[in-house]
Amino acid sequence: MKHYDAETEDLISCVRPTPEVTFTTSPQGEAMLARLLELPQQPEKRSRKRRLGIVGAVAAGILAAGGATAAIGGYHAPTAPPEAMPANDMAFVCATTGMHRMGDTAARVGETPIDACRRSWSRIFSVKAPSHLYACVQRIEAIPSPGSSETSSPETRWGKLVYVIDGEQFKNAPETCGSVKMFVAPAGD
C-alpha cells in the first residue's frame, strides 16, 4: 500500500465529496424530500353521468358522419345538355374514384371515351379496369351573357373535358358524377 504525505491527502479529500449530507437537513431539502416521498394519489373516478355524456357524444358523431356520407353519396347528378360536350371528341381524361388519380389516353376511330379508358386503364393506373365507368362533365360557373342586362338569366359555361370516372362505388352514372360535383355527360349520337 502506498503512503501519501499530508499535502496529497488534503488534495484528495478536497476533490472527494463529503460523506455528510447536509441538503436534506435544511428546510428546503426536507420539503423537497417530503414531496418526492408522497404516495401517488388515486385518480378520481369519473361519474356515471359524465361517461354517459361521452358515450352519447360519440354515438351522435358517428350518426352525423354516416348521414353526411349518405347525403354526399346520395346526390343524383342530372344529365347535362348536349352543348356541354366538348367540340373535340379527344378531350377526355380517365379518373379513379373521387378523382384521386387521373391519366389520359388517345381514343381510336369510333371509340367512345369510356371504351378508350377501359382499354387503357391497366396501363394508366396499373390495375384492372373497373366494370363501371361513367362519363361526367363539369359546369364551370354561371356568367351573364355578353351585352345583356343583369336581370336576364346568366349563360352556363361547361368544362372543356369529359371525365371518365370509376363508378364501382355507386354503380350508376348520376351518383358517380354527383359524388365529384359534376353532371352526367349527355349521350353522343
Backbone as a printed PyTorch tensor [residue, N CA C, xyz], in Angstrom:
tensor([[[  0.8320,  -1.1680,   0.0000],
         [  0.0000,   0.0000,   0.0000],
         [  0.8790,   1.2340,   0.0000]],

        [[  0.4460,   2.2000,  -0.7700],
         [  1.2350,   3.4140,  -0.8810],
         [  0.8700,   4.3620,   0.2460]],

        [[  1.8360,   5.1020,   0.6760],
         [  1.5980,   6.1110,   1.7000],
         [  1.7810,   7.4730,   1.0630]],

        [[  0.7950,   8.3300,   1.2470],
         [  0.8590,   9.6760,   0.7110],
         [  1.2180,  10.6340,   1.8310]],

        [[  1.8240,  11.6970,   1.4930],
         [  2.1290,  12.6940,   2.5090],
         [  0.8710,  13.5060,   2.8280]],

        [[  0.8930,  14.3390,   3.7880],
         [ -0.2650,  15.0750,   4.2820],
         [ -0.8170,  16.0230,   3.2230]],

        [[  0.0560,  16.6150,   2.4370],
         [ -0.3940,  17.5510,   1.4100],
         [ -1.2120,  16.8260,   0.3470]],

        [[ -0.7820,  15.6570,  -0.0600],
         [ -1.5090,  14.8670,  -1.0600],
         [ -2.8460,  14.4230,  -0.4990]],

        [[ -2.8690,  14.0210,   0.7660],
         [ -4.1230,  13.6080,   1.3990],
         [ -5.1260,  14.7640,   1.4060]],

        [[ -4.6550,  15.9720,   1.6650],
         [ -5.5450,  17.1340,   1.6820],
         [ -6.1300,  17.4010,   0.2850]],

        [[ -5.2880,  17.2680,  -0.7370],
         [ -5.7690,  17.4710,  -2.1110],
         [ -6.8240,  16.4280,  -2.4860]],

        [[ -6.5880,  15.2020,  -2.1380],
         [ -7.5440,  14.1250,  -2.4560],
         [ -8.8470,  14.3500,  -1.6990]],

        [[ -8.7910,  14.7230,  -0.4500],
         [-10.0130,  14.9180,   0.3310],
         [-10.8200,  16.1130,  -0.1740]],

        [[-10.1340,  17.1230,  -0.7390],
         [-10.8590,  18.2740,  -1.3000],
         [-11.6360,  17.8980,  -2.5570]],

        [[-11.1370,  16.9630,  -3.3160],
         [-11.7850,  16.5520,  -4.5550],
         [-12.9440,  15.6180,  -4.2850]],

        [[-12.8240,  14.7400,  -3.3010],
         [-13.8820,  13.7880,  -2.9730],
         [-15.0560,  14.5010,  -2.3090]],

        [[-16.2880,  14.0580,  -2.6610],
         [-17.4330,  14.6470,  -1.9790],
         [-17.4550,  14.2220,  -0.5160]],

        [[-18.0630,  15.0460,   0.2780],
         [-18.1260,  14.7160,   1.7010],
         [-19.2070,  13.6740,   1.9190]],

        [[-18.9630,  12.7440,   2.8010],
         [-19.9690,  11.7190,   3.0530],
         [-21.1530,  12.2660,   3.8360]],

        [[-21.0730,  13.4260,   4.3340],
         [-22.1210,  14.0040,   5.1460],
         [-23.1310,  14.7150,   4.2430]],

        [[-24.4250,  14.3900,   4.3900],
         [-25.4850,  15.0060,   3.5960],
         [-26.0600,  16.1520,   4.4040]],

        [[-25.9800,  17.3300,   3.8500],
         [-26.4770,  18.4960,   4.5890],
         [-27.7220,  19.0980,   3.9540]],

        [[-28.0120,  18.8040,   2.6750],
         [-29.1390,  19.4470,   1.9980],
         [-30.4660,  19.0410,   2.6390]],

        [[-30.6240,  17.7500,   2.9580],
         [-31.9100,  17.2990,   3.4940],
         [-32.1650,  17.8010,   4.9070]],

        [[-31.1630,  18.2770,   5.5590],
         [-31.3830,  18.8130,   6.9000],
         [-31.8570,  20.2540,   6.8530]],

        [[-31.7790,  20.8890,   5.6960],
         [-32.2770,  22.2560,   5.5670],
         [-33.7910,  22.2150,   5.3540]],

        [[-34.5020,  23.3080,   5.6490],
         [-35.9580,  23.3250,   5.4440],
         [-36.3600,  23.0710,   3.9880]],

        [[-35.6140,  23.6370,   3.0150],
         [-35.9470,  23.4150,   1.6070],
         [-35.7350,  21.9450,   1.2410]],

        [[-34.6610,  21.3640,   1.7010],
         [-34.3720,  19.9700,   1.4040],
         [-35.4140,  19.0420,   1.9860]],

        [[-35.8520,  19.3180,   3.2060],
         [-36.8690,  18.4760,   3.8340],
         [-38.1990,  18.5810,   3.0840]],

        [[-38.5500,  19.7810,   2.6300],
         [-39.8040,  19.9580,   1.8850],
         [-39.7560,  19.2000,   0.5620]],

        [[-38.6000,  19.2630,  -0.1250],
         [-38.4710,  18.5440,  -1.3960],
         [-38.5230,  17.0410,  -1.1700]],

        [[-37.8680,  16.5480,  -0.1450],
         [-37.8750,  15.1240,   0.1590],
         [-39.2880,  14.6580,   0.4930]],

        [[-40.0400,  15.4600,   1.2090],
         [-41.4180,  15.0960,   1.5500],
         [-42.2780,  14.9880,   0.2920]],

        [[-42.0930,  15.9330,  -0.6690],
         [-42.8670,  15.8670,  -1.9160],
         [-42.5140,  14.6280,  -2.7200]],

        [[-41.2340,  14.2710,  -2.7480],
         [-40.8010,  13.1000,  -3.5010],
         [-41.3050,  11.8000,  -2.8980]],

        [[-41.4290,  11.7860,  -1.5900],
         [-41.8160,  10.5420,  -0.9280],
         [-43.3180,  10.3820,  -0.7450]],

        [[-44.1090,  11.3900,  -1.1450],
         [-45.5610,  11.2780,  -1.0180],
         [-46.0610,  10.1100,  -1.8540]],

        [[-47.0950,   9.4510,  -1.3660],
         [-47.6920,   8.3450,  -2.1130],
         [-48.4710,   8.9080,  -3.2950]],

        [[-48.4660,   8.1920,  -4.4160],
         [-49.2400,   8.6870,  -5.5650],
         [-50.7310,   8.7070,  -5.2330]],

        [[-51.3840,   9.7490,  -5.7070],
         [-52.8180,   9.8960,  -5.4630],
         [-53.6010,   9.0230,  -6.4420]],

        [[-54.6750,   8.4290,  -5.9920],
         [-55.5530,   7.6520,  -6.8580],
         [-56.3400,   8.6270,  -7.7280]],

        [[-56.4430,   8.3450,  -9.0340],
         [-57.2260,   9.2550,  -9.8730],
         [-58.6920,   9.2020,  -9.4740]],

        [[-59.3400,  10.3540,  -9.6000],
         [-60.7550,  10.3980,  -9.2630],
         [-61.5390,   9.5900, -10.2780]],

        [[-62.5220,   8.8540,  -9.7890],
         [-63.3550,   8.0560, -10.6930],
         [-64.3190,   8.9880, -11.4090]],

        [[-64.4950,   8.7220, -12.7050],
         [-65.4350,   9.5280, -13.4820],
         [-66.8440,   9.1870, -13.0440]],

        [[-67.6250,  10.1960, -13.0330],
         [-69.0070,   9.9480, -12.6420],
         [-69.7430,   9.2400, -13.7790]],

        [[-70.7620,   8.5480, -13.4290],
         [-71.5610,   7.8030, -14.4080],
         [-72.1990,   8.7670, -15.4080]],

        [[-72.6030,   9.9280, -14.9190],
         [-73.2360,  10.9220, -15.7750],
         [-72.2670,  11.3850, -16.8630]],

        [[-71.0120,  11.5960, -16.4810],
         [-70.0170,  12.0540, -17.4480],
         [-69.7450,  10.9750, -18.4920]],

        [[-69.6520,   9.7120, -18.0510],
         [-69.4350,   8.6160, -19.0110],
         [-70.5850,   8.5140, -19.9950]],

        [[-71.8080,   8.6460, -19.5270],
         [-72.9600,   8.5940, -20.4270],
         [-72.9260,   9.7500, -21.4260]],

        [[-72.4720,  10.9150, -20.9780],
         [-72.3560,  12.0670, -21.8830],
         [-71.3410,  11.8150, -22.9810]],

        [[-70.2140,  11.2100, -22.6160],
         [-69.1760,  10.9120, -23.6110],
         [-69.6740,   9.8680, -24.5990]],

        [[-70.3170,   8.8230, -24.1140],
         [-70.8510,   7.7850, -24.9960],
         [-71.8980,   8.3780, -25.9380]],

        [[-72.7560,   9.2480, -25.4200],
         [-73.7770,   9.8900, -26.2540],
         [-73.1660,  10.7810, -27.3240]],

        [[-72.1150,  11.5200, -26.9690],
         [-71.4560,  12.3950, -27.9390],
         [-70.7920,  11.5820, -29.0490]],

        [[-70.1620,  10.4740, -28.6870],
         [-69.5300,   9.6190, -29.6940],
         [-70.5860,   9.0250, -30.6240]],

        [[-71.6890,   8.5590, -30.0570],
         [-72.7610,   7.9780, -30.8810],
         [-73.3510,   9.0280, -31.8290]],

        [[-73.5510,  10.2460, -31.3360],
         [-74.0890,  11.3090, -32.1920],
         [-73.1100,  11.6480, -33.3110]],

        [[-71.8180,  11.6510, -33.0040],
         [-70.8060,  11.9270, -34.0290],
         [-70.8010,  10.8740, -35.1160]],

        [[-70.9300,   9.6150, -34.7130],
         [-70.9570,   8.5270, -35.6930],
         [-72.1860,   8.6460, -36.5900]],

        [[-73.3300,   8.9320, -35.9970],
         [-74.5540,   9.0870, -36.7950],
         [-74.4540,  10.2840, -37.7420]],

        [[-73.8860,  11.3830, -37.2750],
         [-73.7380,  12.5600, -38.1400],
         [-72.7970,  12.2740, -39.3000]],

        [[-71.6950,  11.5770, -39.0320],
         [-70.7510,  11.2400, -40.1050],
         [-71.4030,  10.2970, -41.1170]],

        [[-72.1550,   9.3420, -40.6390],
         [-72.8520,   8.4180, -41.5470],
         [-73.8900,   9.1410, -42.3830]],

        [[-74.6080,  10.0730, -41.7720],
         [-75.6020,  10.8410, -42.5100],
         [-74.9740,  11.7300, -43.5650]],

        [[-73.8400,  12.3340, -43.2320],
         [-73.1530,  13.1860, -44.2050],
         [-72.6420,  12.3590, -45.3760]],

        [[-72.1240,  11.1770, -45.0830],
         [-71.6550,  10.2960, -46.1500],
         [-72.8200,   9.8800, -47.0520]],

        [[-73.9320,   9.5530, -46.4480],
         [-75.0990,   9.1640, -47.2420],
         [-75.6070,  10.3370, -48.0700]],

        [[-75.5600,  11.5290, -47.4990],
         [-76.0280,  12.6970, -48.2460],
         [-75.1300,  12.9930, -49.4360]],

        [[-73.8240,  12.8650, -49.2560],
         [-72.8930,  13.1000, -50.3590],
         [-73.0740,  12.0320, -51.4250]],

        [[-73.1050,  10.7850, -50.9870],
         [-73.2320,   9.6820, -51.9330],
         [-74.5950,   9.6220, -52.5810]],

        [[-75.6070,  10.1750, -51.9370],
         [-76.9600,  10.0870, -52.4470],
         [-77.3090,  11.1770, -53.4430]],

        [[-76.3880,  12.0630, -53.7800],
         [-76.6840,  13.1340, -54.7230],
         [-76.7570,  12.5590, -56.1220]],

        [[-77.8790,  12.7260, -56.7610],
         [-78.0600,  12.2350, -58.1270],
         [-77.8750,  13.3990, -59.0890]],

        [[-76.7780,  13.3830, -59.8140],
         [-76.4860,  14.4540, -60.7530],
         [-77.4070,  14.3570, -61.9540]],

        [[-77.9020,  15.4910, -62.4240],
         [-78.7210,  15.4700, -63.6350],
         [-77.8340,  15.2890, -64.8700]],

        [[-78.4640,  14.9390, -65.9760],
         [-77.7340,  14.8200, -67.2350],
         [-77.5680,  16.2070, -67.8260]],

        [[-76.3720,  16.4940, -68.2500],
         [-76.0710,  17.8090, -68.8320],
         [-76.7040,  17.9150, -70.2110]],

        [[-76.9520,  19.1330, -70.6720],
         [-77.4970,  19.3170, -72.0210],
         [-76.4290,  18.9940, -73.0770]],

        [[-76.8340,  18.7490, -74.3170],
         [-75.8770,  18.3880, -75.3660],
         [-74.7580,  19.4130, -75.5780]],

        [[-75.0170,  20.6860, -75.3550],
         [-73.9690,  21.6860, -75.5610],
         [-72.8360,  21.5770, -74.5280]],

        [[-73.0060,  20.7360, -73.5140],
         [-71.9560,  20.5460, -72.5070],
         [-70.8080,  19.6880, -73.0380]],

        [[-71.0520,  18.9530, -74.1040],
         [-69.9890,  18.0910, -74.6530],
         [-68.9640,  18.9450, -75.3880]],

        [[-67.6820,  18.6830, -75.1570],
         [-66.6440,  19.4370, -75.8740],
         [-66.7330,  19.1740, -77.3770]],

        [[-66.3610,  20.1650, -78.1610],
         [-66.3840,  20.0150, -79.6190],
         [-65.3620,  18.9710, -80.0640]],

        [[-64.2670,  18.8520, -79.3450],
         [-63.2200,  17.8960, -79.6720],
         [-63.5180,  16.5820, -78.9430]],

        [[-63.7690,  15.5130, -79.6990],
         [-64.0850,  14.2430, -79.0560],
         [-62.8690,  13.5860, -78.4080]],

        [[-61.7000,  14.1750, -78.5350],
         [-60.4860,  13.6610, -77.8900],
         [-60.2450,  14.3470, -76.5410]],

        [[-61.1300,  15.2460, -76.1400],
         [-60.9290,  15.9930, -74.9000],
         [-61.5370,  15.2340, -73.7220]],

        [[-60.8080,  14.2370, -73.2390],
         [-61.2830,  13.4800, -72.0780],
         [-60.0990,  12.9670, -71.2790]],

        [[-60.3550,  12.6640, -70.0000],
         [-59.3580,  12.0520, -69.1270],
         [-60.0230,  10.9080, -68.3740]],

        [[-59.2140,   9.9680, -67.9420],
         [-59.6870,   8.8480, -67.1350],
         [-59.3580,   9.1750, -65.6780]],

        [[-60.2760,   8.8550, -64.7510],
         [-60.0500,   9.2020, -63.3440],
         [-60.5400,   8.0950, -62.4250]],

        [[-59.8110,   7.9100, -61.3270],
         [-60.2160,   6.9290, -60.3170],
         [-61.3410,   7.5180, -59.4700]],

        [[-61.9100,   6.7120, -58.5910],
         [-62.9840,   7.1590, -57.7130],
         [-62.5600,   8.4060, -56.9540]],

        [[-63.4280,   9.3930, -56.9110],
         [-63.1320,  10.6270, -56.2130],
         [-62.1030,  11.4920, -56.9170]],

        [[-61.7030,  11.0820, -58.1200],
         [-60.7220,  11.7940, -58.9360],
         [-59.3830,  11.9650, -58.2060]],

        [[-58.9970,  10.9470, -57.4410],
         [-57.7240,  10.9970, -56.7210],
         [-56.5380,  10.8620, -57.6690]],

        [[-56.7150,  10.0970, -58.7470],
         [-55.6530,   9.9490, -59.7510],
         [-56.2860,  10.0960, -61.1230]],

        [[-55.5570,  10.7210, -62.0620],
         [-56.0700,  10.8980, -63.4200],
         [-54.9820,  10.5820, -64.4330]],

        [[-55.4090,  10.2000, -65.6090],
         [-54.4880,   9.9310, -66.7020],
         [-55.2250,  10.0930, -68.0170]],

        [[-54.4790,  10.2250, -69.0970],
         [-55.1470,  10.3950, -70.3900],
         [-54.6860,   9.3280, -71.3680]],

        [[-55.4740,   9.1540, -72.3930],
         [-55.1920,   8.1900, -73.4540],
         [-55.8240,   8.7100, -74.7360]],

        [[-55.3990,   8.1760, -75.8440],
         [-55.9730,   8.5710, -77.1360],
         [-57.0490,   7.5600, -77.5270]],

        [[-58.1500,   8.0830, -78.0270],
         [-59.2250,   7.2080, -78.4910],
         [-58.9550,   6.7990, -79.9370]],

        [[-59.3310,   5.5950, -80.2440],
         [-59.2270,   5.1250, -81.6270],
         [-60.4450,   5.6150, -82.4020]],

        [[-60.4250,   5.4860, -83.6970],
         [-61.5310,   5.9300, -84.5400],
         [-62.8030,   5.1840, -84.1260]],

        [[-63.8570,   5.9470, -83.8590],
         [-65.1470,   5.3720, -83.4950],
         [-65.2290,   4.9030, -82.0430]],

        [[-64.2080,   5.1170, -81.2650],
         [-64.1820,   4.6540, -79.8760],
         [-64.6670,   5.7770, -78.9490]],

        [[-65.5430,   5.4420, -78.0260],
         [-66.0320,   6.4370, -77.0610],
         [-64.9760,   6.6570, -75.9770]],

        [[-65.0560,   7.7600, -75.2540],
         [-64.1080,   7.9730, -74.1580],
         [-64.1320,   6.8410, -73.1170]],

        [[-65.3180,   6.3080, -72.8320],
         [-65.4180,   5.2120, -71.8610],
         [-64.6740,   3.9870, -72.3750]],

        [[-64.8650,   3.6520, -73.6670],
         [-64.1640,   2.4890, -74.2350],
         [-62.6490,   2.7010, -74.2500]],

        [[-62.2120,   3.9100, -74.5590],
         [-60.7710,   4.2010, -74.5860],
         [-60.1720,   4.0880, -73.1830]],

        [[-60.8670,   4.5860, -72.1840],
         [-60.3580,   4.4850, -70.8100],
         [-60.3390,   3.0290, -70.3370]],

        [[-61.3880,   2.2870, -70.6660],
         [-61.4240,   0.8720, -70.2570],
         [-60.2420,   0.1130, -70.8880]],

        [[-59.9520,   0.3890, -72.1590],
         [-58.8590,  -0.2820, -72.8590],
         [-57.5020,   0.0870, -72.2450]],

        [[-57.3170,   1.3320, -71.8490],
         [-56.0120,   1.8030, -71.3640],
         [-55.8820,   1.8420, -69.8410]],

        [[-56.9070,   1.4760, -69.1230],
         [-56.9320,   1.6120, -67.6660],
         [-55.7330,   0.9390, -66.9800]],

        [[-55.4580,  -0.3050, -67.3380],
         [-54.3600,  -1.0250, -66.6580],
         [-52.9990,  -0.3850, -66.9510]],

        [[-52.8290,   0.2000, -68.1220],
         [-51.5760,   0.8900, -68.4400],
         [-51.4530,   2.1890, -67.6410]],

        [[-52.5600,   2.8890, -67.4600],
         [-52.5340,   4.1730, -66.7630],
         [-52.4130,   3.9890, -65.2460]],

        [[-53.2290,   3.1110, -64.6820],
         [-53.3260,   3.0000, -63.2230],
         [-52.7350,   1.7170, -62.6360]],

        [[-52.2260,   0.8230, -63.4720],
         [-51.6010,  -0.4390, -63.0340],
         [-52.5610,  -1.3570, -62.2800]],

        [[-53.8470,  -1.2540, -62.5700],
         [-54.8530,  -2.1690, -62.0290],
         [-55.8560,  -2.4710, -63.1450]],

        [[-56.5910,  -3.5480, -62.9620],
         [-57.6020,  -3.9390, -63.9480],
         [-58.7040,  -2.8740, -64.0230]],

        [[-59.2360,  -2.6520, -65.2080],
         [-60.2940,  -1.6540, -65.4070],
         [-61.5520,  -2.0560, -64.6440]],

        [[-62.2030,  -1.1010, -63.9850],
         [-63.4560,  -1.4180, -63.2840],
         [-64.5650,  -1.7200, -64.2920]],

        [[-65.5560,  -2.4470, -63.8430],
         [-66.6540,  -2.7890, -64.7550],
         [-67.6160,  -1.6130, -64.9500]],

        [[-67.5820,  -0.6430, -64.0490],
         [-68.4730,   0.5180, -64.1530],
         [-67.6490,   1.7900, -64.3530]],

        [[-67.7210,   2.3500, -65.5500],
         [-67.0810,   3.6290, -65.8610],
         [-68.1560,   4.5680, -66.3940]],

        [[-68.1310,   5.8240, -65.9670],
         [-69.1610,   6.7730, -66.3730],
         [-68.5260,   8.0870, -66.8250]],

        [[-69.1070,   8.6830, -67.8670],
         [-68.6300,   9.9650, -68.3950],
         [-69.3670,  11.0980, -67.6840]],

        [[-68.5930,  12.0600, -67.1950],
         [-69.1500,  13.2060, -66.4780],
         [-68.5900,  14.5000, -67.0730]],

        [[-69.3640,  15.5720, -66.9710],
         [-68.9020,  16.8870, -67.4150],
         [-69.0570,  17.8640, -66.2620]],

        [[-68.2560,  18.9210, -66.3100],
         [-68.2210,  19.8890, -65.2240],
         [-68.8260,  21.2080, -65.6590]],

        [[-69.7570,  21.7240, -64.8540],
         [-70.2830,  23.0580, -65.1010],
         [-69.3610,  24.0270, -64.3810]],

        [[-68.7860,  24.9500, -65.1260],
         [-67.7940,  25.8670, -64.5570],
         [-68.4640,  26.9120, -63.6790]],

        [[-69.3140,  27.7150, -64.2450],
         [-69.9940,  28.7600, -63.4920],
         [-71.0680,  29.3660, -64.3670]],

        [[-71.9720,  30.0550, -63.7480],
         [-72.9930,  30.7810, -64.4940],
         [-72.5420,  32.2370, -64.5840]],

        [[-72.4170,  32.7230, -65.8140],
         [-71.9820,  34.1080, -66.0210],
         [-73.0160,  34.8240, -66.8660]],

        [[-73.1590,  36.1430, -66.7030],
         [-74.1070,  36.8780, -67.5500],
         [-73.6550,  36.8480, -69.0110]],

        [[-74.5900,  36.7550, -69.9060],
         [-74.2790,  36.7780, -71.3400],
         [-73.7190,  38.1410, -71.7090]],

        [[-72.7730,  38.1850, -72.6550],
         [-72.2170,  39.4850, -73.0570],
         [-73.2970,  40.3770, -73.6620]],

        [[-73.3080,  41.6430, -73.2600],
         [-74.2570,  42.6200, -73.8020],
         [-75.6590,  42.4960, -73.2530]],

        [[-75.8780,  41.6730, -72.2500],
         [-77.2310,  41.5400, -71.6960],
         [-77.3030,  42.2720, -70.3640]],

        [[-78.5150,  42.5840, -69.9640],
         [-78.6890,  43.2570, -68.6780],
         [-78.5510,  42.2350, -67.5550]],

        [[-78.3300,  42.7400, -66.3630],
         [-78.1260,  41.8470, -65.2240],
         [-79.4080,  41.1300, -64.8360]],

        [[-80.5530,  41.5820, -65.3030],
         [-81.8200,  40.9460, -64.9420],
         [-82.0770,  39.6940, -65.7650]],

        [[-81.3980,  39.5400, -66.9200],
         [-81.6150,  38.3410, -67.7330],
         [-80.8830,  37.1560, -67.1030]],

        [[-81.2630,  35.9730, -67.5140],
         [-80.6600,  34.7720, -66.9150],
         [-79.2210,  34.6000, -67.4020]],

        [[-78.3050,  34.1760, -66.5220],
         [-76.9020,  34.0220, -66.9150],
         [-76.6970,  32.8150, -67.8220]],

        [[-75.6410,  32.8710, -68.6210],
         [-75.2920,  31.7850, -69.5330],
         [-74.4360,  30.7740, -68.7670]],

        [[-74.6890,  29.4940, -68.9710],
         [-73.9320,  28.4510, -68.2860],
         [-72.7270,  28.0710, -69.1240]],

        [[-71.5500,  27.9880, -68.4920],
         [-70.3350,  27.5460, -69.1680],
         [-70.0190,  26.1400, -68.7080]],

        [[-69.5000,  25.3480, -69.6300],
         [-69.1600,  23.9620, -69.3310],
         [-67.6640,  23.7610, -69.4790]],

        [[-67.1410,  22.7900, -68.7520],
         [-65.7180,  22.4780, -68.8230],
         [-65.3160,  22.0010, -70.2110]],

        [[-64.0290,  21.9560, -70.4620],
         [-63.5100,  21.5740, -71.7820],
         [-63.1780,  20.1020, -71.8740]],

        [[-63.4340,  19.3360, -70.8160],
         [-63.0970,  17.9090, -70.8000],
         [-64.2860,  17.0600, -70.3950]],

        [[-64.2480,  15.8190, -70.8230],
         [-65.1510,  14.7860, -70.3150],
         [-64.2970,  13.9580, -69.3660]],

        [[-64.7950,  13.7360, -68.1590],
         [-64.0860,  12.9270, -67.1680],
         [-64.7270,  11.5510, -67.1280]],

        [[-63.9440,  10.5160, -67.4300],
         [-64.4420,   9.1460, -67.3490],
         [-64.0100,   8.6430, -65.9750]],

        [[-65.0040,   8.4250, -65.0820],
         [-64.7270,   8.1580, -63.6730],
         [-65.1090,   6.7220, -63.3050]],

        [[-64.2770,   6.1220, -62.4640],
         [-64.5270,   4.7850, -61.9110],
         [-65.8040,   4.8450, -61.0750]],

        [[-66.8110,   4.0750, -61.4640],
         [-68.0970,   4.1000, -60.7720],
         [-68.3850,   2.8630, -59.9510]],

        [[-67.3540,   2.1290, -59.5520],
         [-67.5590,   0.9050, -58.7610],
         [-68.2610,   1.1810, -57.4380]],

        [[-68.0430,   2.3400, -56.8450],
         [-68.6290,   2.6320, -55.5360],
         [-70.1470,   2.7650, -55.6180]],

        [[-70.6550,   3.4610, -56.6470],
         [-72.0910,   3.7340, -56.7220],
         [-72.8110,   2.8920, -57.7680]],

        [[-72.1060,   2.4670, -58.8060],
         [-72.6340,   1.6150, -59.8730],
         [-73.7460,   2.2650, -60.6910]],

        [[-73.7930,   3.6160, -60.6990],
         [-74.6960,   4.3180, -61.6080],
         [-74.1200,   5.7030, -61.8860]],

        [[-74.4350,   6.2250, -63.0610],
         [-73.8510,   7.4940, -63.5060],
         [-74.2720,   8.6880, -62.6530]],

        [[-75.5600,   8.8440, -62.2980],
         [-75.9330,  10.0330, -61.5150],
         [-75.1950,  10.1450, -60.1790]],

        [[-75.0650,   9.0510, -59.4560],
         [-74.3820,   9.1160, -58.1590],
         [-72.8730,   9.2520, -58.3190]],

        [[-72.2940,   8.5780, -59.3280],
         [-70.8510,   8.6780, -59.5490],
         [-70.4750,  10.1080, -59.9090]],

        [[-71.1820,  10.7080, -60.8560],
         [-70.8770,  12.0900, -61.2520],
         [-71.2270,  13.0650, -60.1240]],

        [[-72.2970,  12.8200, -59.4330],
         [-72.6820,  13.6780, -58.3130],
         [-71.6710,  13.6550, -57.1870]],

        [[-70.9820,  12.5330, -56.9820],
         [-70.0070,  12.4380, -55.8910],
         [-68.8090,  13.3530, -56.1070]],

        [[-68.5490,  13.7640, -57.3490],
         [-67.4520,  14.6920, -57.6430],
         [-67.9920,  16.0420, -58.1370]],

        [[-69.2770,  16.3070, -57.8430],
         [-69.9180,  17.5860, -58.1640],
         [-69.9080,  17.8800, -59.6590]],

        [[-70.2460,  16.8820, -60.4490],
         [-70.3250,  17.0480, -61.9110],
         [-71.6800,  16.5700, -62.3880]],

        [[-71.9030,  16.7320, -63.6990],
         [-73.1280,  16.3010, -64.3390],
         [-72.8400,  15.0850, -65.1960]],

        [[-73.8640,  14.2770, -65.4330],
         [-73.7270,  13.1250, -66.3130],
         [-73.5710,  13.6670, -67.7440]],

        [[-72.5790,  13.1610, -68.4350],
         [-72.3500,  13.6030, -69.8170],
         [-73.5100,  13.1400, -70.6880]],

        [[-73.9850,  14.0020, -71.5840],
         [-75.0880,  13.5880, -72.4730],
         [-74.5960,  12.4890, -73.4140]],

        [[-75.5200,  11.6230, -73.8010],
         [-75.1780,  10.5220, -74.7080],
         [-74.8450,  11.0950, -76.0910]],

        [[-73.7780,  10.5890, -76.6770],
         [-73.3730,  11.0490, -78.0150],
         [-74.2570,  10.4350, -79.0750]],

        [[-74.1940,  11.0040, -80.2610],
         [-75.0040,  10.4790, -81.3830],
         [-74.4180,   9.2220, -81.9370]]])
